[in-house]
mmCIF file of C-alpha atoms and ligand atoms in Angstrom:
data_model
loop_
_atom_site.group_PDB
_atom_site.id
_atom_site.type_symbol
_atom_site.label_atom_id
_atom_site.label_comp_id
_atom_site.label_asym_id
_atom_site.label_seq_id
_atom_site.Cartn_x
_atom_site.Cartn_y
_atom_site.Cartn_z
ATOM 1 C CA UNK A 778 138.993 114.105 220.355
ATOM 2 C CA UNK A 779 141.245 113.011 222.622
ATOM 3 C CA UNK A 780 141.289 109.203 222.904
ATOM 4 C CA UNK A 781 140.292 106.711 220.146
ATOM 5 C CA UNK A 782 140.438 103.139 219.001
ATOM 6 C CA UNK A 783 141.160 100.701 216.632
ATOM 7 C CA UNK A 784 139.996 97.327 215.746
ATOM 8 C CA UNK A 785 140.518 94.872 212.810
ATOM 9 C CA UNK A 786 136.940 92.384 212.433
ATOM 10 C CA UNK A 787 135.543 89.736 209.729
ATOM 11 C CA UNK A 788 138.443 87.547 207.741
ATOM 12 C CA UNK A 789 142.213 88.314 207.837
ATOM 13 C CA UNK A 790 143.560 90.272 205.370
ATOM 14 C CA UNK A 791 147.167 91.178 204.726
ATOM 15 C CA UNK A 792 147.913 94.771 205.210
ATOM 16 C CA UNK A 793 145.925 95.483 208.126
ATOM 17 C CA UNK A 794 148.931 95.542 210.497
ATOM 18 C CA UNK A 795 150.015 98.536 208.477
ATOM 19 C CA UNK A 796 146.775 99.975 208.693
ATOM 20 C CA UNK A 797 146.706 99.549 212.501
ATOM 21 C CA UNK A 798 150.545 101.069 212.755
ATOM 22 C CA UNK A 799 149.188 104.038 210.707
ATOM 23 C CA UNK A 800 146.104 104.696 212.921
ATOM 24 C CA UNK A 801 148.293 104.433 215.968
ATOM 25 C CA UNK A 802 150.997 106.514 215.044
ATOM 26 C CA UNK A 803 148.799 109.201 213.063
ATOM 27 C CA UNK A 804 146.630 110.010 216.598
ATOM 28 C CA UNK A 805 149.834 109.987 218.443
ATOM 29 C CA UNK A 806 151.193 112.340 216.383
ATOM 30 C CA UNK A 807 147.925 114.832 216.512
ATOM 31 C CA UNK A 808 147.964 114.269 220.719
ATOM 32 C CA UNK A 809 145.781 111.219 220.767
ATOM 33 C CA UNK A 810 145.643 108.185 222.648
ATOM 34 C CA UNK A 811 144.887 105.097 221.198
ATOM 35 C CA UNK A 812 143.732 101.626 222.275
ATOM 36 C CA UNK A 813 143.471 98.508 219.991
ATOM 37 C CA UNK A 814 140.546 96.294 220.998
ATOM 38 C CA UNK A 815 141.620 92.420 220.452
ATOM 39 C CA UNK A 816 139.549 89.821 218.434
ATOM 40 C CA UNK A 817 137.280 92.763 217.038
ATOM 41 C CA UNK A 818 133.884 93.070 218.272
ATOM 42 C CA UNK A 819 134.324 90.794 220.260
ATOM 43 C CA UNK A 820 136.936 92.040 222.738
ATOM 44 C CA UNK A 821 134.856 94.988 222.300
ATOM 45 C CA UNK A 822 132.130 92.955 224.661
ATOM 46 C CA UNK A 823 135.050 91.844 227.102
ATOM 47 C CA UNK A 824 136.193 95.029 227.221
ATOM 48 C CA UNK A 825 139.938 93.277 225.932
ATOM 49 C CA UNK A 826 141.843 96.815 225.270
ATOM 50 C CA UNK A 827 145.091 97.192 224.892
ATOM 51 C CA UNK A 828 146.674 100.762 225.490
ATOM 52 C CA UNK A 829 149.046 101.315 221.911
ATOM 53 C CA UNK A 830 151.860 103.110 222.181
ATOM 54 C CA UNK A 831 154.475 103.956 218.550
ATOM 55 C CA UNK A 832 156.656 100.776 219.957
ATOM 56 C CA UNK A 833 153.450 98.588 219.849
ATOM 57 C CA UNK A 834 153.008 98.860 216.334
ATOM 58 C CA UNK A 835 156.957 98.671 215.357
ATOM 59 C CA UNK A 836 158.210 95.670 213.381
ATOM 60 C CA UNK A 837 154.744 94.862 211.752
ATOM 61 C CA UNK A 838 154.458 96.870 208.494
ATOM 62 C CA UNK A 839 155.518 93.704 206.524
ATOM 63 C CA UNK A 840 153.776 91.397 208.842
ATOM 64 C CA UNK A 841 150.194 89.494 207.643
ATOM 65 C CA UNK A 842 147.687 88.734 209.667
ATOM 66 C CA UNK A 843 146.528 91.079 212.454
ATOM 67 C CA UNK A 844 148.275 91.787 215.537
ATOM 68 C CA UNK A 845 144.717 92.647 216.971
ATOM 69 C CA UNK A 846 143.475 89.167 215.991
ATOM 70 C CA UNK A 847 140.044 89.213 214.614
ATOM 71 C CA UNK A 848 136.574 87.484 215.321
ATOM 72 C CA UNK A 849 133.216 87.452 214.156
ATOM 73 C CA UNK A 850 130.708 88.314 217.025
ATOM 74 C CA UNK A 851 127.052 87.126 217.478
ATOM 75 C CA UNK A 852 126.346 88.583 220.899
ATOM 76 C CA UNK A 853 127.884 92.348 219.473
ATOM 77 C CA UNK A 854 124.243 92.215 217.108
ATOM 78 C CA UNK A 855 122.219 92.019 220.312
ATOM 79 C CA UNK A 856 120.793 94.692 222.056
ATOM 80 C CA UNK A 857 122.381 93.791 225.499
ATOM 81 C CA UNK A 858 125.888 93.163 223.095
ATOM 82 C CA UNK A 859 125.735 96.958 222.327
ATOM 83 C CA UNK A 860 125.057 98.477 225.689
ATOM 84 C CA UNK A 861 128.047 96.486 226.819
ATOM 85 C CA UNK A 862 129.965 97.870 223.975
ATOM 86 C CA UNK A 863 129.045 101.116 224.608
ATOM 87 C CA UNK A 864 129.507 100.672 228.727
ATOM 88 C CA UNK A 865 132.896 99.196 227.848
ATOM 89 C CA UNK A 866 133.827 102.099 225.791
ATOM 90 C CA UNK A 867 132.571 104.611 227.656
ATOM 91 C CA UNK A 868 134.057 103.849 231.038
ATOM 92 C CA UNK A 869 137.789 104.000 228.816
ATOM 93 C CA UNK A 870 136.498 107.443 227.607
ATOM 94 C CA UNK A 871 137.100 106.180 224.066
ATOM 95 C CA UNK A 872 135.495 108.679 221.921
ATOM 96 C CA UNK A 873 136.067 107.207 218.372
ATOM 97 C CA UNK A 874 136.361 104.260 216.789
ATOM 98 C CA UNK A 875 138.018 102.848 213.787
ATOM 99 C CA UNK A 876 137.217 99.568 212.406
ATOM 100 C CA UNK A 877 139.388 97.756 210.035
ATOM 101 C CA UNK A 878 137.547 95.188 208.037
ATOM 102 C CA UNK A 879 134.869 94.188 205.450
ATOM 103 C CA UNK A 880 131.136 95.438 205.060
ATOM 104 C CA UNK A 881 129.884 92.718 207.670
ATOM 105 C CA UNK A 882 132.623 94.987 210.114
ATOM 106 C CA UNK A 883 131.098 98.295 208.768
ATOM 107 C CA UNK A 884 127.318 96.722 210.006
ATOM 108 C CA UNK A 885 128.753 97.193 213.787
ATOM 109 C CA UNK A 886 130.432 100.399 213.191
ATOM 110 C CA UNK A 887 126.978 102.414 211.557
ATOM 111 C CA UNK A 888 125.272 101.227 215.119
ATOM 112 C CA UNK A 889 128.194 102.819 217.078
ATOM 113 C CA UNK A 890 127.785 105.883 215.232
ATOM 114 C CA UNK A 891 123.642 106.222 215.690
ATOM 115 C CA UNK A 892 124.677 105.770 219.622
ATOM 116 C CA UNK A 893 127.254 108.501 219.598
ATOM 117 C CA UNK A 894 130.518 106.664 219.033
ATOM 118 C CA UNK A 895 132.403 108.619 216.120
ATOM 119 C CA UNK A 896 132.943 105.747 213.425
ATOM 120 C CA UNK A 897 135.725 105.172 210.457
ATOM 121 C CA UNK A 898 135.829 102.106 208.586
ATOM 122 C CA UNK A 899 138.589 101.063 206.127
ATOM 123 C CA UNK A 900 138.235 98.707 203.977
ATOM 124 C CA UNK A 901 140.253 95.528 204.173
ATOM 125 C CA UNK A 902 138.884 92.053 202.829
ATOM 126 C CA UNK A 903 140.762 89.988 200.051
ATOM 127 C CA UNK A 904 137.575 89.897 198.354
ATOM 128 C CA UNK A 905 137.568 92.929 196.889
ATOM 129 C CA UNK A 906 134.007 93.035 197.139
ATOM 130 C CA UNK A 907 133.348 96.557 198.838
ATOM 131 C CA UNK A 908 131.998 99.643 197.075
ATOM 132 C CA UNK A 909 133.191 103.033 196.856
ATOM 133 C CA UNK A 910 137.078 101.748 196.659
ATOM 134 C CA UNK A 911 138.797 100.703 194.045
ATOM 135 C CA UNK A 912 140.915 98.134 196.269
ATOM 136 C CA UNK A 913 140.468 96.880 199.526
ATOM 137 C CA UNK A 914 143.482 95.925 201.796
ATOM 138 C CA UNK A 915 144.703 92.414 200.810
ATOM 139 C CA UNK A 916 143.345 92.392 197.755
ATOM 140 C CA UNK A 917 146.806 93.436 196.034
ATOM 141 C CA UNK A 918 148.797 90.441 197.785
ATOM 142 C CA UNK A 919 146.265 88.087 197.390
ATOM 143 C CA UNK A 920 146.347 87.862 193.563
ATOM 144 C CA UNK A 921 149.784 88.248 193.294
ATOM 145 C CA UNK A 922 149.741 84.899 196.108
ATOM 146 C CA UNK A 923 147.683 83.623 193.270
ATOM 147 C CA UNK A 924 149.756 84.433 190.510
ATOM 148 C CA UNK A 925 152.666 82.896 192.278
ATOM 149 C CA UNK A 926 151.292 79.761 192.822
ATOM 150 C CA UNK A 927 149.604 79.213 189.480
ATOM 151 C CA UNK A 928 153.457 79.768 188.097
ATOM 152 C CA UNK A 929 154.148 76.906 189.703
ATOM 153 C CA UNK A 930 151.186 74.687 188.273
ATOM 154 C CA UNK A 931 151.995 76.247 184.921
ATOM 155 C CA UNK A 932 155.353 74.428 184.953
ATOM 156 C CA UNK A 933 153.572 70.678 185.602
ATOM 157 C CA UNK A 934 149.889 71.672 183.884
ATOM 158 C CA UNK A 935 152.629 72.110 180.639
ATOM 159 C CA UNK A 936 154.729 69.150 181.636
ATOM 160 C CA UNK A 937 152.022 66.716 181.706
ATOM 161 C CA UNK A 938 149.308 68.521 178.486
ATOM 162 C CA UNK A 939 147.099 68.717 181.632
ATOM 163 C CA UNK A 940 143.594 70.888 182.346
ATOM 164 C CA UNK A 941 144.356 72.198 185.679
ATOM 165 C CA UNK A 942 141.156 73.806 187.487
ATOM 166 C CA UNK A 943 142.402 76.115 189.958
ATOM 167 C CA UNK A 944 140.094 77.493 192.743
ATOM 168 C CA UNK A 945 140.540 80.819 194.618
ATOM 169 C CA UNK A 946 138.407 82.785 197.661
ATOM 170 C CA UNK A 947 135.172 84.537 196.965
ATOM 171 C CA UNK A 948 132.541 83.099 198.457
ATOM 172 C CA UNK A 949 129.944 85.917 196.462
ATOM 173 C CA UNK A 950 132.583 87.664 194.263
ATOM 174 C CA UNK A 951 134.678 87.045 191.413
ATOM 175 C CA UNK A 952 137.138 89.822 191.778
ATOM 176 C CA UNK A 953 140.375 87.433 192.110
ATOM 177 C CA UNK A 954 139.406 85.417 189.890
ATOM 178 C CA UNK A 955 139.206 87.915 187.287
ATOM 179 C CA UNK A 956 142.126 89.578 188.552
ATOM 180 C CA UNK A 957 144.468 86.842 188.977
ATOM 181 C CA UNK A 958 143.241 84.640 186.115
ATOM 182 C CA UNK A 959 144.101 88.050 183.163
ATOM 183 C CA UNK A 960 147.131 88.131 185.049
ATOM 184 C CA UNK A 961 147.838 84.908 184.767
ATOM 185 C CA UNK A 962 146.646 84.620 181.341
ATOM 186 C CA UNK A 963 144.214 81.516 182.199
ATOM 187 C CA UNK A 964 142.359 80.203 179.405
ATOM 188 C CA UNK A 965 139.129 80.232 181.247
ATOM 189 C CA UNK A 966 138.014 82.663 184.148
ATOM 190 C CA UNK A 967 134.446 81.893 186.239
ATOM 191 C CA UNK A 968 132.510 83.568 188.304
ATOM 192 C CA UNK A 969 129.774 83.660 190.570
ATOM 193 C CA UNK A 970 128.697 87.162 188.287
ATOM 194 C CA UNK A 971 129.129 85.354 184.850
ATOM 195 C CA UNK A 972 126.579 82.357 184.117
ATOM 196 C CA UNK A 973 128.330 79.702 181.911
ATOM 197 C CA UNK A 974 127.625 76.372 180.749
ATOM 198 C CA UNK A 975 130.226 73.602 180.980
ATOM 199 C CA UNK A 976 130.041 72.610 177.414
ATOM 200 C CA UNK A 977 131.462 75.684 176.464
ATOM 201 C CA UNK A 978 134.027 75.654 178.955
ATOM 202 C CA UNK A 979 135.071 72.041 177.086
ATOM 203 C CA UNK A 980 134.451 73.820 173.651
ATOM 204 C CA UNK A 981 137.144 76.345 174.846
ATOM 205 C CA UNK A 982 139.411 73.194 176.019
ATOM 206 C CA UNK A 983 138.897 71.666 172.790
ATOM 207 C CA UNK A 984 139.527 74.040 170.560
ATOM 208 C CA UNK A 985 142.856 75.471 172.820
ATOM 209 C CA UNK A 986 144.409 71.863 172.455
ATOM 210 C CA UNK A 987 143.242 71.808 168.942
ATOM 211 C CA UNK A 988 145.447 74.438 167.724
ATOM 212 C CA UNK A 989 148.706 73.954 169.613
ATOM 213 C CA UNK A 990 147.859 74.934 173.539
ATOM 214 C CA UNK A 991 150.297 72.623 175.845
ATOM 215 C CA UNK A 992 147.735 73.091 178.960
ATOM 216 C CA UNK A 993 144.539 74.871 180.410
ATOM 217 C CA UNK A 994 144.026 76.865 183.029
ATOM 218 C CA UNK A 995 141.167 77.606 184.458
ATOM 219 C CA UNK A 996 140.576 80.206 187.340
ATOM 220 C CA UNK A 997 137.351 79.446 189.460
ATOM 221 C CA UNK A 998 136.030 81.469 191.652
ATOM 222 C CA UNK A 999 134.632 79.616 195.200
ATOM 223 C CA UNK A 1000 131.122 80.796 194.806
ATOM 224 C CA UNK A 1001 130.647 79.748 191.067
ATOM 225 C CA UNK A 1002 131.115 76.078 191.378
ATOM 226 C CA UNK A 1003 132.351 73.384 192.727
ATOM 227 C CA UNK A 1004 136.218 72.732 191.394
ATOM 228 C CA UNK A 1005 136.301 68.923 191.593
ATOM 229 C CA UNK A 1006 132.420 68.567 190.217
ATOM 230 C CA UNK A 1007 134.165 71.171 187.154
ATOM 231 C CA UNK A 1008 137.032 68.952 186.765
ATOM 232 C CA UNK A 1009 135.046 65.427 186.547
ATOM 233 C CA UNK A 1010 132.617 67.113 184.198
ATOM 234 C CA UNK A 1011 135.800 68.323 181.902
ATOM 235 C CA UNK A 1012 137.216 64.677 182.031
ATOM 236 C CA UNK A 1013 133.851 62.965 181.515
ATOM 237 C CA UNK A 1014 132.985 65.330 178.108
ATOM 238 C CA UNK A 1015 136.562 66.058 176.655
ATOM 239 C CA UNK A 1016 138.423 62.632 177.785
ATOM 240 C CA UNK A 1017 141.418 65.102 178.349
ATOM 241 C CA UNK A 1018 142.885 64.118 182.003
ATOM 242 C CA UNK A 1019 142.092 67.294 184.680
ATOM 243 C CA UNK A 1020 143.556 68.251 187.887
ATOM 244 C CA UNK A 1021 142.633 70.265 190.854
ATOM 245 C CA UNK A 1022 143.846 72.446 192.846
ATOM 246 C CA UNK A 1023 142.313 74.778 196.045
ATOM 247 C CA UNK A 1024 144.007 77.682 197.087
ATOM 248 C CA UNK A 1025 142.405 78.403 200.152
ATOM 249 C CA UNK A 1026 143.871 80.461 203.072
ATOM 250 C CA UNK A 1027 146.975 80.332 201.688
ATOM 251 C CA UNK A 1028 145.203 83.417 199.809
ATOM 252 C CA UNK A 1029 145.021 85.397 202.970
ATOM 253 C CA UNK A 1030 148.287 85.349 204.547
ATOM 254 C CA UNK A 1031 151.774 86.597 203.223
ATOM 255 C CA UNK A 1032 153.659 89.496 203.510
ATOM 256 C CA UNK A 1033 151.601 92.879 202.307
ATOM 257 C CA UNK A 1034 152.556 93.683 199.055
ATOM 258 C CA UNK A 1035 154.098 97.496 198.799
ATOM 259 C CA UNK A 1036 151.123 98.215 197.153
ATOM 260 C CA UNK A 1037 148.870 97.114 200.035
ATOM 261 C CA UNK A 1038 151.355 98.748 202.553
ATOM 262 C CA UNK A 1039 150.809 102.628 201.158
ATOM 263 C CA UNK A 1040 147.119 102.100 200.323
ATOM 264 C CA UNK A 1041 146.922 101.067 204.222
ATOM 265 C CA UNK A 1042 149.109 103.492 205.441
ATOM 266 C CA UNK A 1043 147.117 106.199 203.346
ATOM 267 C CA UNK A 1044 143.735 104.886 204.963
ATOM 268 C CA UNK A 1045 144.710 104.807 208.494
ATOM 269 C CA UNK A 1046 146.070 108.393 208.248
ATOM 270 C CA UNK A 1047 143.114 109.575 206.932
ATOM 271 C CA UNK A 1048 140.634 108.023 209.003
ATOM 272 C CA UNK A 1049 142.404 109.797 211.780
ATOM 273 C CA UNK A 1050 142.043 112.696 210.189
ATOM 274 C CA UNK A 1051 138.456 112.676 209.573
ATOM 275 C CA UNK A 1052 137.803 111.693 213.380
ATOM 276 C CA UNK A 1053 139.995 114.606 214.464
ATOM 277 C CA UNK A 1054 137.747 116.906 212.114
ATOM 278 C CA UNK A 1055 134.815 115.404 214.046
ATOM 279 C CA UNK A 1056 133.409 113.204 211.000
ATOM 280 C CA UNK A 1057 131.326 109.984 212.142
ATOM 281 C CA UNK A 1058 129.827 107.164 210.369
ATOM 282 C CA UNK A 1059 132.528 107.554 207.105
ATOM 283 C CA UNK A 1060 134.651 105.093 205.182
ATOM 284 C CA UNK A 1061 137.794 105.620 203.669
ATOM 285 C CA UNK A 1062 137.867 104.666 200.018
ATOM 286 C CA UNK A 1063 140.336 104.663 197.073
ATOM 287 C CA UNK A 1064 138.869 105.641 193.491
ATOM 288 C CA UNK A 1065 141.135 106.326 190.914
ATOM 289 C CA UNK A 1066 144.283 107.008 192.816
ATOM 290 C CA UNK A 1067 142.780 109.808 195.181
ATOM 291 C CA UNK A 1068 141.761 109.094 199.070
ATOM 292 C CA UNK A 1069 137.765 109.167 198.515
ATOM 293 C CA UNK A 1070 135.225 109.464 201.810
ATOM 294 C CA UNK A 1071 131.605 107.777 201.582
ATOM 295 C CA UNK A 1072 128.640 107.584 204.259
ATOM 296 C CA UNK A 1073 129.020 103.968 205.339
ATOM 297 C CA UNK A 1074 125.059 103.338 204.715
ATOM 298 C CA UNK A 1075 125.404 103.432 201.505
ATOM 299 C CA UNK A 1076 128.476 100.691 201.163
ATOM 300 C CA UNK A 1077 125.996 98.699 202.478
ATOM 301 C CA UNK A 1078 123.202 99.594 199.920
ATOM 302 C CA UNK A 1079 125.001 98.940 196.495
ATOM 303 C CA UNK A 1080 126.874 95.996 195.051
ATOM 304 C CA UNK A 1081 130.893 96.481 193.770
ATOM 305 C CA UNK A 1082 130.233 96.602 190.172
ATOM 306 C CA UNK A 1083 131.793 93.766 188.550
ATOM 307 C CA UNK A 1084 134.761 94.593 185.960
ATOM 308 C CA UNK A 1085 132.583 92.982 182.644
ATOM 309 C CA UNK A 1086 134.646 94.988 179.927
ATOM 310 C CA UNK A 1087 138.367 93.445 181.700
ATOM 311 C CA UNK A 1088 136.424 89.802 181.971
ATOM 312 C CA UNK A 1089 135.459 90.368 178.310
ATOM 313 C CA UNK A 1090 139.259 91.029 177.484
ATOM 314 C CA UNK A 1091 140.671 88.225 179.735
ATOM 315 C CA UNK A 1092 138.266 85.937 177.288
ATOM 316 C CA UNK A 1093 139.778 87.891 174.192
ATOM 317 C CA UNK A 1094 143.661 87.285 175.491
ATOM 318 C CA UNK A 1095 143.066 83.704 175.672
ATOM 319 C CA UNK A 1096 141.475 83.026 172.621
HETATM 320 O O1 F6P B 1233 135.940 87.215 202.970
HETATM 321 C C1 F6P B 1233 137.203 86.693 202.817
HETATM 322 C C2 F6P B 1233 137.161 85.212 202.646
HETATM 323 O O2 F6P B 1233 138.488 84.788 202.542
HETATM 324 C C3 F6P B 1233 136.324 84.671 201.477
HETATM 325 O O3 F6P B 1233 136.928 84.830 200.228
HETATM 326 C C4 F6P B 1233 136.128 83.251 201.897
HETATM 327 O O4 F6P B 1233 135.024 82.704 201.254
HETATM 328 C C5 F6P B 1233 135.904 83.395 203.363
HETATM 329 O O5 F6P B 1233 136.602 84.560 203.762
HETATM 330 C C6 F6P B 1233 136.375 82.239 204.200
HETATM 331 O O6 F6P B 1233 136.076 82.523 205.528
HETATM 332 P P1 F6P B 1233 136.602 81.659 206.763
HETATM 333 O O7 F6P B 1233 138.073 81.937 206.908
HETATM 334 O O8 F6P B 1233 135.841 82.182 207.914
HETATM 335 O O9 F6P B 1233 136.356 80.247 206.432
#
């Protein structure tokens, strides 16, 4: 293989700059070119390629975002979107492809493959929500951007004997929320996985205050509720005063975490090695602490088991 390339697709997550530098510099140093396609699939269809060399990707280890920039493409699901992917490719004599991003990303990258385009997805979505890996690429910083800022609301939700509702990303998963709220020790953790009833979120209030607690926290996760219809409901059964606060994108920016920057420097090495061994249609995983490879079908076909026994102990820490 002599020429490949890289794009990052679907949401922004930090550490994908690190995974890009670690493509680039990996198929430079086994005698590969390399060109990063801009806005993902996207610039794919508008042929936007940019020819990487080791300076390109200097200075952006610690950097969020994506140098690349990302996009989500309609036309790329058309049939006339992928014969002008493939044209576009082919005429640059780009043999593989590696595609930084989340399971929507991976969709585009299994069609690639069926028409002949060597495919390696890594995984990089703050959400956590992608099989076959223990972590995903932005995952790391993004609870610890969570953990910093409920700190912060700690210090008034104290202050003031307040119930502070605080509401992170995932749309469909509660990964952060269960991540970020043990680590934060929040009294309360919901998600979209977990059915609950709001009395007994007030029963846990209640009996918190009861016995001594100066505050609540409670970690919700975007997809099981709305935060300000939670925080009226609170106030309107408990008469204890609530506040609210939404996270939002400040989730998925930031500086990588170290921990994000080896686990994407370990993905984009490998992904250039599998493409150099002449393995298609593969994503790079992390199970246990070892580099794992899985067909990308089946990250499609089966659901990221939620962690139930480490929400059960989250509920047991903040009894
Ligand atoms: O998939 C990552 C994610 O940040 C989700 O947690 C969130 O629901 C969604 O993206 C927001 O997407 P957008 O930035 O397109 O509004």
């Amino acid at each position: 293989m002599k020429r490949i390339a890289v794009l990052t697709s679907g949401g922004d997550a930090p550490g994908m700059n690190a995974a890009i530098r670690a493509v680039v510099r990996s198929a430079i140093y086994n005698g590969m070119e390399v060109y990063g396609i801009r806005r993902g699939y996207a610039g794919l269809l508008s042929a936007d390629f940019v020819e990487m060399d080791l300076r390109t990707v200097g200075d952006i280890i610690h950097r969020g975002g994506t140098i690349l920039r990302t996009a989500r493409s309609e036309e790329f699901k058309t049939p006339e979107g992928m014969e002008k992917a493939l044209e576009n490719l082919k005429t640059l004599g780009i043999e593989g492809l590696v595609v930084i991003g989340g399971d929507g990303s991976f969709r585009g990258a299994i069609e690639l493959s069926k028409r002949g385009v060597a495919t390696i997805g890594i995984p990089a979505t703050i959400d956590n929500d992608i099989p076959f890996t223990d972590y995903s690429i932005g995952f790391d910083t993004a609870i610890n951007t969570v953990v910093e800022a409920v700190n912060k609301i700690r210090d008034t939700a104290t202050s003031h004997e307040r119930t502070f509702i605080i509401e992170v990303m995932g749309r469909e998963s509660g990964h952060i929320a269960l991540y970020s709220g043990l680590a934060c020790g929040a009294e309360t953790i919901l998600v979209p996985e977990i059915p609950y009833t709001i009395e007994d979120v007030c029963e846990k209030v209640v009996t918190g205050l009861k016995r001594g607690k100066l505050h609540t926290i409670i970690i919700l996760a975007e997809g099981a509720g709305n935060a300000f219809d939670v925080g009226k409901k609170i106030k309107d059964i408990t008469g204890f005063e609530t506040r609210v606060t939404v996270l939002g994108h400040l989730q998925r920016g930031g500086t990588p975490t170290a921990f994000d920057r080896i686990l994407a420097s370990q993905m984009g090495g490998k992904a250039v090695e599998l493409l150099k061994s002449g393995l298609s249609n593969k994503m790079v995983g992390w199970v246990r602490g070892e580099l794992v490879v899985t067909d990308l079908e089946k990250i499609l076909t089966t659901q990221k088991t939620f962690n139930k026994e480490l929400f059960e102990l989250a509920n047991i820490l903040s009894i």
